[in-house]
């Protein structure tokens, strides 16, 4: 059991609020801690019906997510729509929600840094430095001796797991420099090209972004929004566990599932 203020301080030491983008809504989405104490936390990529049911089932007092539950202005809370229903269920269950979104993307040991490290890159640095040294959006790094492209892709698939991978532009024979931005970062393709990257990794690449990559001669690997950010929960939970909050149980959600599936994996309704 830990005081909610101590938990908040621990969260924000991992994902400093000042690192969040101006358009973002990182921070508390719901704060409804009845006695000011947190006993059990569930860490999840995002809120869904299954995540809420899981949190209720384990008697969690708080859910920490990457994706914010609330992005834009809410003019009313209606339990007949998706977000309204989530909010009502969470408040009725007394579960607070804190989202560490772009504040964690840019953090020293955040999602971008974690992906770069898991890929075995060296000389890692932010694409767009911000705040203290080592912080900022995106990452770039190198393989000093290069990796054959097929070896690089096997490494990427091992990290991002089952996913739908799309490649735009010509694949290089060997990969020496890599840039990346977890989630949706197609707007940084040109930055990756200008810094000499052989490959740029991100998710949610649109058709015209892919066409632009082909014309500009950079290989873009769309590893999916979920694929590049599914590493969030384990990373964040691990860092929070190191903060010394005694008698606080921190669990990783088993309900985070990629909303996209290949056609062969889709059940057909009779």
PDB file of C-alpha atoms in Angstrom:
ATOM      1  CA  UNK A   1       0.000   0.000   0.000  1.00  0.00           C
ATOM      2  CA  UNK A   2       1.366   3.435  -0.939  1.00  0.00           C
ATOM      3  CA  UNK A   3       0.082   6.974  -0.750  1.00  0.00           C
ATOM      4  CA  UNK A   4      -1.281   8.157  -4.110  1.00  0.00           C
ATOM      5  CA  UNK A   5       0.987  11.210  -3.983  1.00  0.00           C
ATOM      6  CA  UNK A   6       4.045   8.976  -3.577  1.00  0.00           C
ATOM      7  CA  UNK A   7       2.879   6.805  -6.468  1.00  0.00           C
ATOM      8  CA  UNK A   8       2.343   9.885  -8.640  1.00  0.00           C
ATOM      9  CA  UNK A   9       5.825  11.183  -7.809  1.00  0.00           C
ATOM     10  CA  UNK A  10       7.324   7.808  -8.744  1.00  0.00           C
ATOM     11  CA  UNK A  11       5.435   7.729 -12.058  1.00  0.00           C
ATOM     12  CA  UNK A  12       6.500  11.252 -12.941  1.00  0.00           C
ATOM     13  CA  UNK A  13      10.138  10.567 -12.084  1.00  0.00           C
ATOM     14  CA  UNK A  14       9.989   7.901 -14.827  1.00  0.00           C
ATOM     15  CA  UNK A  15       7.920   9.957 -17.284  1.00  0.00           C
ATOM     16  CA  UNK A  16       8.445  13.665 -16.448  1.00  0.00           C
ATOM     17  CA  UNK A  17       5.327  15.688 -17.403  1.00  0.00           C
ATOM     18  CA  UNK A  18       7.435  18.465 -18.955  1.00  0.00           C
ATOM     19  CA  UNK A  19       8.511  16.033 -21.690  1.00  0.00           C
ATOM     20  CA  UNK A  20       4.920  15.632 -22.960  1.00  0.00           C
ATOM     21  CA  UNK A  21       4.010  17.226 -26.282  1.00  0.00           C
ATOM     22  CA  UNK A  22       1.699  20.261 -26.128  1.00  0.00           C
ATOM     23  CA  UNK A  23      -1.113  18.445 -27.962  1.00  0.00           C
ATOM     24  CA  UNK A  24      -0.977  15.454 -25.636  1.00  0.00           C
ATOM     25  CA  UNK A  25      -3.050  14.587 -22.564  1.00  0.00           C
ATOM     26  CA  UNK A  26      -0.577  12.683 -20.408  1.00  0.00           C
ATOM     27  CA  UNK A  27      -1.277  12.595 -16.667  1.00  0.00           C
ATOM     28  CA  UNK A  28      -4.305  11.663 -14.593  1.00  0.00           C
ATOM     29  CA  UNK A  29      -7.318  10.763 -16.704  1.00  0.00           C
ATOM     30  CA  UNK A  30      -9.367   9.733 -13.667  1.00  0.00           C
ATOM     31  CA  UNK A  31      -8.432  10.312 -10.040  1.00  0.00           C
ATOM     32  CA  UNK A  32     -10.843   8.721  -7.590  1.00  0.00           C
ATOM     33  CA  UNK A  33      -8.760   7.185  -4.808  1.00  0.00           C
ATOM     34  CA  UNK A  34     -11.178   6.982  -1.886  1.00  0.00           C
ATOM     35  CA  UNK A  35      -8.715   6.691   1.010  1.00  0.00           C
ATOM     36  CA  UNK A  36      -5.652   8.118  -0.705  1.00  0.00           C
ATOM     37  CA  UNK A  37      -3.919   4.719  -0.762  1.00  0.00           C
ATOM     38  CA  UNK A  38      -2.917   2.543  -3.731  1.00  0.00           C
ATOM     39  CA  UNK A  39      -2.554  -1.165  -3.088  1.00  0.00           C
ATOM     40  CA  UNK A  40      -2.441  -2.690  -6.562  1.00  0.00           C
ATOM     41  CA  UNK A  41      -1.600  -1.208  -9.981  1.00  0.00           C
ATOM     42  CA  UNK A  42      -2.305  -2.714 -13.397  1.00  0.00           C
ATOM     43  CA  UNK A  43      -0.023  -1.505 -16.211  1.00  0.00           C
ATOM     44  CA  UNK A  44      -1.544  -1.653 -19.695  1.00  0.00           C
ATOM     45  CA  UNK A  45      -0.943  -0.171 -23.136  1.00  0.00           C
ATOM     46  CA  UNK A  46      -4.447   1.299 -23.163  1.00  0.00           C
ATOM     47  CA  UNK A  47      -7.937   1.077 -21.686  1.00  0.00           C
ATOM     48  CA  UNK A  48     -10.394  -1.437 -23.108  1.00  0.00           C
ATOM     49  CA  UNK A  49     -13.395  -3.386 -21.793  1.00  0.00           C
ATOM     50  CA  UNK A  50     -11.124  -6.359 -21.148  1.00  0.00           C
ATOM     51  CA  UNK A  51      -8.525  -4.264 -19.321  1.00  0.00           C
ATOM     52  CA  UNK A  52     -11.203  -2.736 -17.083  1.00  0.00           C
ATOM     53  CA  UNK A  53     -12.649  -6.186 -16.314  1.00  0.00           C
ATOM     54  CA  UNK A  54      -9.154  -7.440 -15.540  1.00  0.00           C
ATOM     55  CA  UNK A  55      -8.494  -4.491 -13.220  1.00  0.00           C
ATOM     56  CA  UNK A  56     -11.793  -5.025 -11.396  1.00  0.00           C
ATOM     57  CA  UNK A  57     -11.090  -8.749 -11.113  1.00  0.00           C
ATOM     58  CA  UNK A  58      -7.724  -8.220  -9.414  1.00  0.00           C
ATOM     59  CA  UNK A  59      -9.040  -5.343  -7.253  1.00  0.00           C
ATOM     60  CA  UNK A  60      -6.668  -2.790  -8.762  1.00  0.00           C
ATOM     61  CA  UNK A  61      -6.802   0.759  -7.412  1.00  0.00           C
ATOM     62  CA  UNK A  62      -5.046   2.261 -10.425  1.00  0.00           C
ATOM     63  CA  UNK A  63      -4.346   1.556 -14.086  1.00  0.00           C
ATOM     64  CA  UNK A  64      -1.271   3.088 -15.704  1.00  0.00           C
ATOM     65  CA  UNK A  65      -1.534   3.263 -19.492  1.00  0.00           C
ATOM     66  CA  UNK A  66       0.518   4.585 -22.370  1.00  0.00           C
ATOM     67  CA  UNK A  67      -2.376   5.728 -24.564  1.00  0.00           C
ATOM     68  CA  UNK A  68      -4.569   8.370 -22.887  1.00  0.00           C
ATOM     69  CA  UNK A  69      -8.164   7.429 -22.159  1.00  0.00           C
ATOM     70  CA  UNK A  70      -9.239  11.023 -22.820  1.00  0.00           C
ATOM     71  CA  UNK A  71      -7.690  12.935 -25.714  1.00  0.00           C
ATOM     72  CA  UNK A  72     -10.043  15.722 -26.743  1.00  0.00           C
ATOM     73  CA  UNK A  73     -12.632  17.799 -24.917  1.00  0.00           C
ATOM     74  CA  UNK A  74     -15.504  15.828 -23.404  1.00  0.00           C
ATOM     75  CA  UNK A  75     -18.797  17.743 -23.348  1.00  0.00           C
ATOM     76  CA  UNK A  76     -20.700  14.959 -21.596  1.00  0.00           C
ATOM     77  CA  UNK A  77     -20.198  11.477 -20.140  1.00  0.00           C
ATOM     78  CA  UNK A  78     -22.641   9.025 -21.688  1.00  0.00           C
ATOM     79  CA  UNK A  79     -22.432   5.347 -20.795  1.00  0.00           C
ATOM     80  CA  UNK A  80     -23.900   4.538 -24.214  1.00  0.00           C
ATOM     81  CA  UNK A  81     -20.670   5.504 -25.996  1.00  0.00           C
ATOM     82  CA  UNK A  82     -17.326   3.750 -25.655  1.00  0.00           C
ATOM     83  CA  UNK A  83     -15.278   6.321 -23.708  1.00  0.00           C
ATOM     84  CA  UNK A  84     -18.236   7.357 -21.552  1.00  0.00           C
ATOM     85  CA  UNK A  85     -18.878   3.727 -20.644  1.00  0.00           C
ATOM     86  CA  UNK A  86     -15.219   3.240 -19.717  1.00  0.00           C
ATOM     87  CA  UNK A  87     -15.258   6.334 -17.489  1.00  0.00           C
ATOM     88  CA  UNK A  88     -18.451   5.273 -15.708  1.00  0.00           C
ATOM     89  CA  UNK A  89     -17.184   1.721 -15.094  1.00  0.00           C
ATOM     90  CA  UNK A  90     -13.833   2.928 -13.790  1.00  0.00           C
ATOM     91  CA  UNK A  91     -15.293   5.501 -11.411  1.00  0.00           C
ATOM     92  CA  UNK A  92     -17.895   3.039 -10.126  1.00  0.00           C
ATOM     93  CA  UNK A  93     -15.060   0.597  -9.398  1.00  0.00           C
ATOM     94  CA  UNK A  94     -12.957   3.313  -7.735  1.00  0.00           C
ATOM     95  CA  UNK A  95     -10.085   2.873 -10.203  1.00  0.00           C
ATOM     96  CA  UNK A  96      -7.835   5.814 -11.031  1.00  0.00           C
ATOM     97  CA  UNK A  97      -6.170   6.047 -14.451  1.00  0.00           C
ATOM     98  CA  UNK A  98      -2.834   7.711 -15.186  1.00  0.00           C
ATOM     99  CA  UNK A  99      -1.497   7.869 -18.760  1.00  0.00           C
ATOM    100  CA  UNK A 100       2.210   8.293 -19.490  1.00  0.00           C
ATOM    101  CA  UNK A 101       2.086   8.949 -23.226  1.00  0.00           C
ATOM    102  CA  UNK A 102       4.526  11.281 -25.000  1.00  0.00           C
ATOM    103  CA  UNK A 103       6.089  12.033 -21.599  1.00  0.00           C
ATOM    104  CA  UNK A 104       7.288   8.417 -21.630  1.00  0.00           C
ATOM    105  CA  UNK A 105       8.022   8.338 -25.364  1.00  0.00           C
ATOM    106  CA  UNK A 106      10.639  11.051 -24.786  1.00  0.00           C
ATOM    107  CA  UNK A 107      11.857   9.810 -21.408  1.00  0.00           C
ATOM    108  CA  UNK A 108      15.442   8.704 -20.805  1.00  0.00           C
ATOM    109  CA  UNK A 109      14.401   5.050 -20.532  1.00  0.00           C
ATOM    110  CA  UNK A 110      11.067   5.358 -22.324  1.00  0.00           C
ATOM    111  CA  UNK A 111       9.463   3.472 -25.173  1.00  0.00           C
ATOM    112  CA  UNK A 112      11.745   4.773 -27.940  1.00  0.00           C
ATOM    113  CA  UNK A 113      14.923   4.155 -25.964  1.00  0.00           C
ATOM    114  CA  UNK A 114      13.720   0.695 -24.932  1.00  0.00           C
ATOM    115  CA  UNK A 115      12.995  -0.351 -28.531  1.00  0.00           C
ATOM    116  CA  UNK A 116      16.392   0.924 -29.708  1.00  0.00           C
ATOM    117  CA  UNK A 117      18.160  -1.009 -26.938  1.00  0.00           C
ATOM    118  CA  UNK A 118      16.201  -4.210 -27.578  1.00  0.00           C
ATOM    119  CA  UNK A 119      17.237  -3.998 -31.239  1.00  0.00           C
ATOM    120  CA  UNK A 120      20.864  -3.925 -30.125  1.00  0.00           C
ATOM    121  CA  UNK A 121      21.637  -0.476 -31.518  1.00  0.00           C
ATOM    122  CA  UNK A 122      24.686   1.403 -30.299  1.00  0.00           C
ATOM    123  CA  UNK A 123      25.441   5.130 -29.905  1.00  0.00           C
ATOM    124  CA  UNK A 124      21.724   5.702 -29.334  1.00  0.00           C
ATOM    125  CA  UNK A 125      20.508   9.282 -29.203  1.00  0.00           C
ATOM    126  CA  UNK A 126      17.160  11.113 -29.589  1.00  0.00           C
ATOM    127  CA  UNK A 127      16.033  12.214 -33.019  1.00  0.00           C
ATOM    128  CA  UNK A 128      14.738  15.417 -31.410  1.00  0.00           C
ATOM    129  CA  UNK A 129      16.542  16.126 -28.117  1.00  0.00           C
ATOM    130  CA  UNK A 130      14.444  17.716 -25.354  1.00  0.00           C
ATOM    131  CA  UNK A 131      14.901  18.456 -21.669  1.00  0.00           C
ATOM    132  CA  UNK A 132      17.752  16.666 -19.950  1.00  0.00           C
ATOM    133  CA  UNK A 133      20.481  14.819 -21.841  1.00  0.00           C
ATOM    134  CA  UNK A 134      19.308  11.621 -23.525  1.00  0.00           C
ATOM    135  CA  UNK A 135      15.644  12.651 -23.573  1.00  0.00           C
ATOM    136  CA  UNK A 136      13.573  13.532 -26.623  1.00  0.00           C
ATOM    137  CA  UNK A 137      11.303  12.104 -29.284  1.00  0.00           C
ATOM    138  CA  UNK A 138      12.437   9.179 -31.441  1.00  0.00           C
ATOM    139  CA  UNK A 139      15.853   7.553 -31.467  1.00  0.00           C
ATOM    140  CA  UNK A 140      18.691   6.836 -33.878  1.00  0.00           C
ATOM    141  CA  UNK A 141      21.573   4.407 -33.507  1.00  0.00           C
ATOM    142  CA  UNK A 142      24.034   2.260 -35.407  1.00  0.00           C
ATOM    143  CA  UNK A 143      25.284  -1.261 -35.990  1.00  0.00           C
ATOM    144  CA  UNK A 144      29.028  -0.710 -36.255  1.00  0.00           C
ATOM    145  CA  UNK A 145      29.599  -3.746 -38.463  1.00  0.00           C
ATOM    146  CA  UNK A 146      26.229  -3.647 -40.181  1.00  0.00           C
ATOM    147  CA  UNK A 147      23.541  -6.312 -40.259  1.00  0.00           C
ATOM    148  CA  UNK A 148      22.217  -8.087 -43.362  1.00  0.00           C
ATOM    149  CA  UNK A 149      18.678  -6.819 -43.898  1.00  0.00           C
ATOM    150  CA  UNK A 150      17.098 -10.232 -43.335  1.00  0.00           C
ATOM    151  CA  UNK A 151      18.975 -10.598 -40.023  1.00  0.00           C
ATOM    152  CA  UNK A 152      17.831  -7.122 -39.019  1.00  0.00           C
ATOM    153  CA  UNK A 153      14.200  -7.993 -39.821  1.00  0.00           C
ATOM    154  CA  UNK A 154      14.380 -11.205 -37.796  1.00  0.00           C
ATOM    155  CA  UNK A 155      15.650  -9.163 -34.858  1.00  0.00           C
ATOM    156  CA  UNK A 156      12.841  -6.629 -35.286  1.00  0.00           C
ATOM    157  CA  UNK A 157      10.198  -9.359 -35.489  1.00  0.00           C
ATOM    158  CA  UNK A 158      11.580 -10.988 -32.338  1.00  0.00           C
ATOM    159  CA  UNK A 159      11.150  -7.683 -30.492  1.00  0.00           C
ATOM    160  CA  UNK A 160       7.811  -6.550 -31.911  1.00  0.00           C
ATOM    161  CA  UNK A 161       6.363 -10.071 -31.952  1.00  0.00           C
ATOM    162  CA  UNK A 162       3.444 -11.183 -34.108  1.00  0.00           C
ATOM    163  CA  UNK A 163       2.451  -8.290 -36.275  1.00  0.00           C
ATOM    164  CA  UNK A 164       1.707  -7.119 -39.786  1.00  0.00           C
ATOM    165  CA  UNK A 165       4.951  -5.752 -41.233  1.00  0.00           C
ATOM    166  CA  UNK A 166       4.980  -3.477 -44.287  1.00  0.00           C
ATOM    167  CA  UNK A 167       8.074  -2.218 -46.083  1.00  0.00           C
ATOM    168  CA  UNK A 168       8.253   0.846 -48.333  1.00  0.00           C
ATOM    169  CA  UNK A 169      11.306   1.699 -50.401  1.00  0.00           C
ATOM    170  CA  UNK A 170      14.210  -0.524 -51.383  1.00  0.00           C
ATOM    171  CA  UNK A 171      15.629  -2.717 -48.636  1.00  0.00           C
ATOM    172  CA  UNK A 172      19.376  -2.107 -48.147  1.00  0.00           C
ATOM    173  CA  UNK A 173      21.752  -5.019 -48.433  1.00  0.00           C
ATOM    174  CA  UNK A 174      23.191  -4.143 -45.009  1.00  0.00           C
ATOM    175  CA  UNK A 175      21.800  -2.003 -42.208  1.00  0.00           C
ATOM    176  CA  UNK A 176      24.248   0.336 -40.476  1.00  0.00           C
ATOM    177  CA  UNK A 177      22.157   3.276 -39.239  1.00  0.00           C
ATOM    178  CA  UNK A 178      18.573   3.023 -37.965  1.00  0.00           C
ATOM    179  CA  UNK A 179      16.106   5.681 -36.880  1.00  0.00           C
ATOM    180  CA  UNK A 180      12.810   4.941 -35.178  1.00  0.00           C
ATOM    181  CA  UNK A 181       9.749   6.431 -33.561  1.00  0.00           C
ATOM    182  CA  UNK A 182       7.348   4.149 -31.725  1.00  0.00           C
ATOM    183  CA  UNK A 183       3.636   4.481 -32.389  1.00  0.00           C
ATOM    184  CA  UNK A 184       2.833   6.819 -35.273  1.00  0.00           C
ATOM    185  CA  UNK A 185       5.839   8.766 -36.526  1.00  0.00           C
ATOM    186  CA  UNK A 186       5.629   8.940 -40.303  1.00  0.00           C
ATOM    187  CA  UNK A 187       6.248  12.696 -40.150  1.00  0.00           C
ATOM    188  CA  UNK A 188       9.869  11.945 -39.226  1.00  0.00           C
ATOM    189  CA  UNK A 189      10.694   9.929 -42.360  1.00  0.00           C
ATOM    190  CA  UNK A 190      12.528  12.851 -43.937  1.00  0.00           C
ATOM    191  CA  UNK A 191      14.531  13.432 -40.765  1.00  0.00           C
ATOM    192  CA  UNK A 192      15.663   9.805 -40.871  1.00  0.00           C
ATOM    193  CA  UNK A 193      16.665  10.171 -44.517  1.00  0.00           C
ATOM    194  CA  UNK A 194      18.649  13.341 -43.845  1.00  0.00           C
ATOM    195  CA  UNK A 195      20.601  11.767 -40.983  1.00  0.00           C
ATOM    196  CA  UNK A 196      21.692   8.951 -43.284  1.00  0.00           C
ATOM    197  CA  UNK A 197      19.584   6.142 -41.877  1.00  0.00           C
ATOM    198  CA  UNK A 198      19.365   2.971 -43.931  1.00  0.00           C
ATOM    199  CA  UNK A 199      16.059   2.055 -42.257  1.00  0.00           C
ATOM    200  CA  UNK A 200      13.358   3.992 -40.433  1.00  0.00           C
ATOM    201  CA  UNK A 201      10.978   2.087 -38.140  1.00  0.00           C
ATOM    202  CA  UNK A 202       7.571   3.364 -37.062  1.00  0.00           C
ATOM    203  CA  UNK A 203       3.872   2.516 -37.298  1.00  0.00           C
ATOM    204  CA  UNK A 204       0.709   3.801 -38.973  1.00  0.00           C
ATOM    205  CA  UNK A 205       2.444   4.739 -42.234  1.00  0.00           C
ATOM    206  CA  UNK A 206      -0.046   6.105 -44.788  1.00  0.00           C
ATOM    207  CA  UNK A 207       0.015   5.459 -48.513  1.00  0.00           C
ATOM    208  CA  UNK A 208       1.455   8.829 -49.524  1.00  0.00           C
ATOM    209  CA  UNK A 209       4.120   8.625 -46.811  1.00  0.00           C
ATOM    210  CA  UNK A 210       5.152   5.252 -48.230  1.00  0.00           C
ATOM    211  CA  UNK A 211       5.204   6.652 -51.762  1.00  0.00           C
ATOM    212  CA  UNK A 212       7.341   9.569 -50.564  1.00  0.00           C
ATOM    213  CA  UNK A 213       9.796   7.141 -48.961  1.00  0.00           C
ATOM    214  CA  UNK A 214      10.100   5.240 -52.237  1.00  0.00           C
ATOM    215  CA  UNK A 215      10.861   8.416 -54.153  1.00  0.00           C
ATOM    216  CA  UNK A 216      13.382   9.703 -51.608  1.00  0.00           C
ATOM    217  CA  UNK A 217      15.282   6.433 -51.384  1.00  0.00           C
ATOM    218  CA  UNK A 218      14.852   5.424 -47.753  1.00  0.00           C
ATOM    219  CA  UNK A 219      13.576   2.074 -46.517  1.00  0.00           C
ATOM    220  CA  UNK A 220      10.650   2.481 -44.113  1.00  0.00           C
ATOM    221  CA  UNK A 221       9.483  -0.463 -42.043  1.00  0.00           C
ATOM    222  CA  UNK A 222       5.949  -0.100 -40.684  1.00  0.00           C
ATOM    223  CA  UNK A 223       6.039  -2.440 -37.697  1.00  0.00           C
ATOM    224  CA  UNK A 224       2.624  -1.306 -36.511  1.00  0.00           C
ATOM    225  CA  UNK A 225       1.455   1.028 -33.783  1.00  0.00           C
ATOM    226  CA  UNK A 226       0.800  -1.890 -31.434  1.00  0.00           C
ATOM    227  CA  UNK A 227       3.952  -3.720 -32.508  1.00  0.00           C
ATOM    228  CA  UNK A 228       6.284  -0.855 -31.652  1.00  0.00           C
ATOM    229  CA  UNK A 229       4.543   0.069 -28.383  1.00  0.00           C
ATOM    230  CA  UNK A 230       3.579  -3.299 -26.930  1.00  0.00           C
ATOM    231  CA  UNK A 231       6.878  -3.148 -25.023  1.00  0.00           C
ATOM    232  CA  UNK A 232       5.451  -0.339 -22.860  1.00  0.00           C
ATOM    233  CA  UNK A 233       3.862  -2.359 -20.064  1.00  0.00           C
ATOM    234  CA  UNK A 234       6.826  -4.517 -19.129  1.00  0.00           C
ATOM    235  CA  UNK A 235       9.233  -1.589 -19.355  1.00  0.00           C
ATOM    236  CA  UNK A 236       7.151   0.807 -17.265  1.00  0.00           C
ATOM    237  CA  UNK A 237       6.174  -1.783 -14.657  1.00  0.00           C
ATOM    238  CA  UNK A 238       9.820  -2.803 -14.265  1.00  0.00           C
ATOM    239  CA  UNK A 239      10.947   0.764 -13.674  1.00  0.00           C
ATOM    240  CA  UNK A 240       8.122   1.445 -11.207  1.00  0.00           C
ATOM    241  CA  UNK A 241       9.032  -1.677  -9.237  1.00  0.00           C
ATOM    242  CA  UNK A 242      12.526  -0.223  -8.756  1.00  0.00           C
ATOM    243  CA  UNK A 243      11.155   2.869  -7.002  1.00  0.00           C
ATOM    244  CA  UNK A 244      10.951   1.186  -3.608  1.00  0.00           C
ATOM    245  CA  UNK A 245       7.224   1.634  -2.985  1.00  0.00           C
ATOM    246  CA  UNK A 246       6.779  -1.077  -0.367  1.00  0.00           C
ATOM    247  CA  UNK A 247       3.652  -3.237  -0.150  1.00  0.00           C
ATOM    248  CA  UNK A 248       2.516  -2.010  -3.581  1.00  0.00           C
ATOM    249  CA  UNK A 249       1.701  -4.741  -6.091  1.00  0.00           C
ATOM    250  CA  UNK A 250       2.408  -3.891  -9.741  1.00  0.00           C
ATOM    251  CA  UNK A 251       0.955  -6.219 -12.364  1.00  0.00           C
ATOM    252  CA  UNK A 252       1.243  -6.295 -16.169  1.00  0.00           C
ATOM    253  CA  UNK A 253      -2.011  -6.618 -18.071  1.00  0.00           C
ATOM    254  CA  UNK A 254      -2.735  -9.853 -19.902  1.00  0.00           C
ATOM    255  CA  UNK A 255      -5.470  -8.137 -21.927  1.00  0.00           C
ATOM    256  CA  UNK A 256      -3.405  -6.015 -24.342  1.00  0.00           C
ATOM    257  CA  UNK A 257      -4.146  -7.424 -27.789  1.00  0.00           C
ATOM    258  CA  UNK A 258      -3.322  -6.135 -31.257  1.00  0.00           C
ATOM    259  CA  UNK A 259      -6.626  -4.973 -32.832  1.00  0.00           C
ATOM    260  CA  UNK A 260      -5.298  -5.942 -36.276  1.00  0.00           C
ATOM    261  CA  UNK A 261      -5.114  -9.553 -37.478  1.00  0.00           C
ATOM    262  CA  UNK A 262      -4.214 -11.142 -40.765  1.00  0.00           C
ATOM    263  CA  UNK A 263      -7.157 -12.304 -42.858  1.00  0.00           C
ATOM    264  CA  UNK A 264      -6.351 -15.978 -42.206  1.00  0.00           C
ATOM    265  CA  UNK A 265      -6.673 -15.340 -38.454  1.00  0.00           C
ATOM    266  CA  UNK A 266     -10.099 -13.694 -38.655  1.00  0.00           C
ATOM    267  CA  UNK A 267     -13.081 -15.807 -37.637  1.00  0.00           C
ATOM    268  CA  UNK A 268     -15.957 -15.630 -40.115  1.00  0.00           C
ATOM    269  CA  UNK A 269     -19.424 -15.229 -38.670  1.00  0.00           C
ATOM    270  CA  UNK A 270     -21.949 -17.763 -39.917  1.00  0.00           C
TER     271      UNK A 270
END
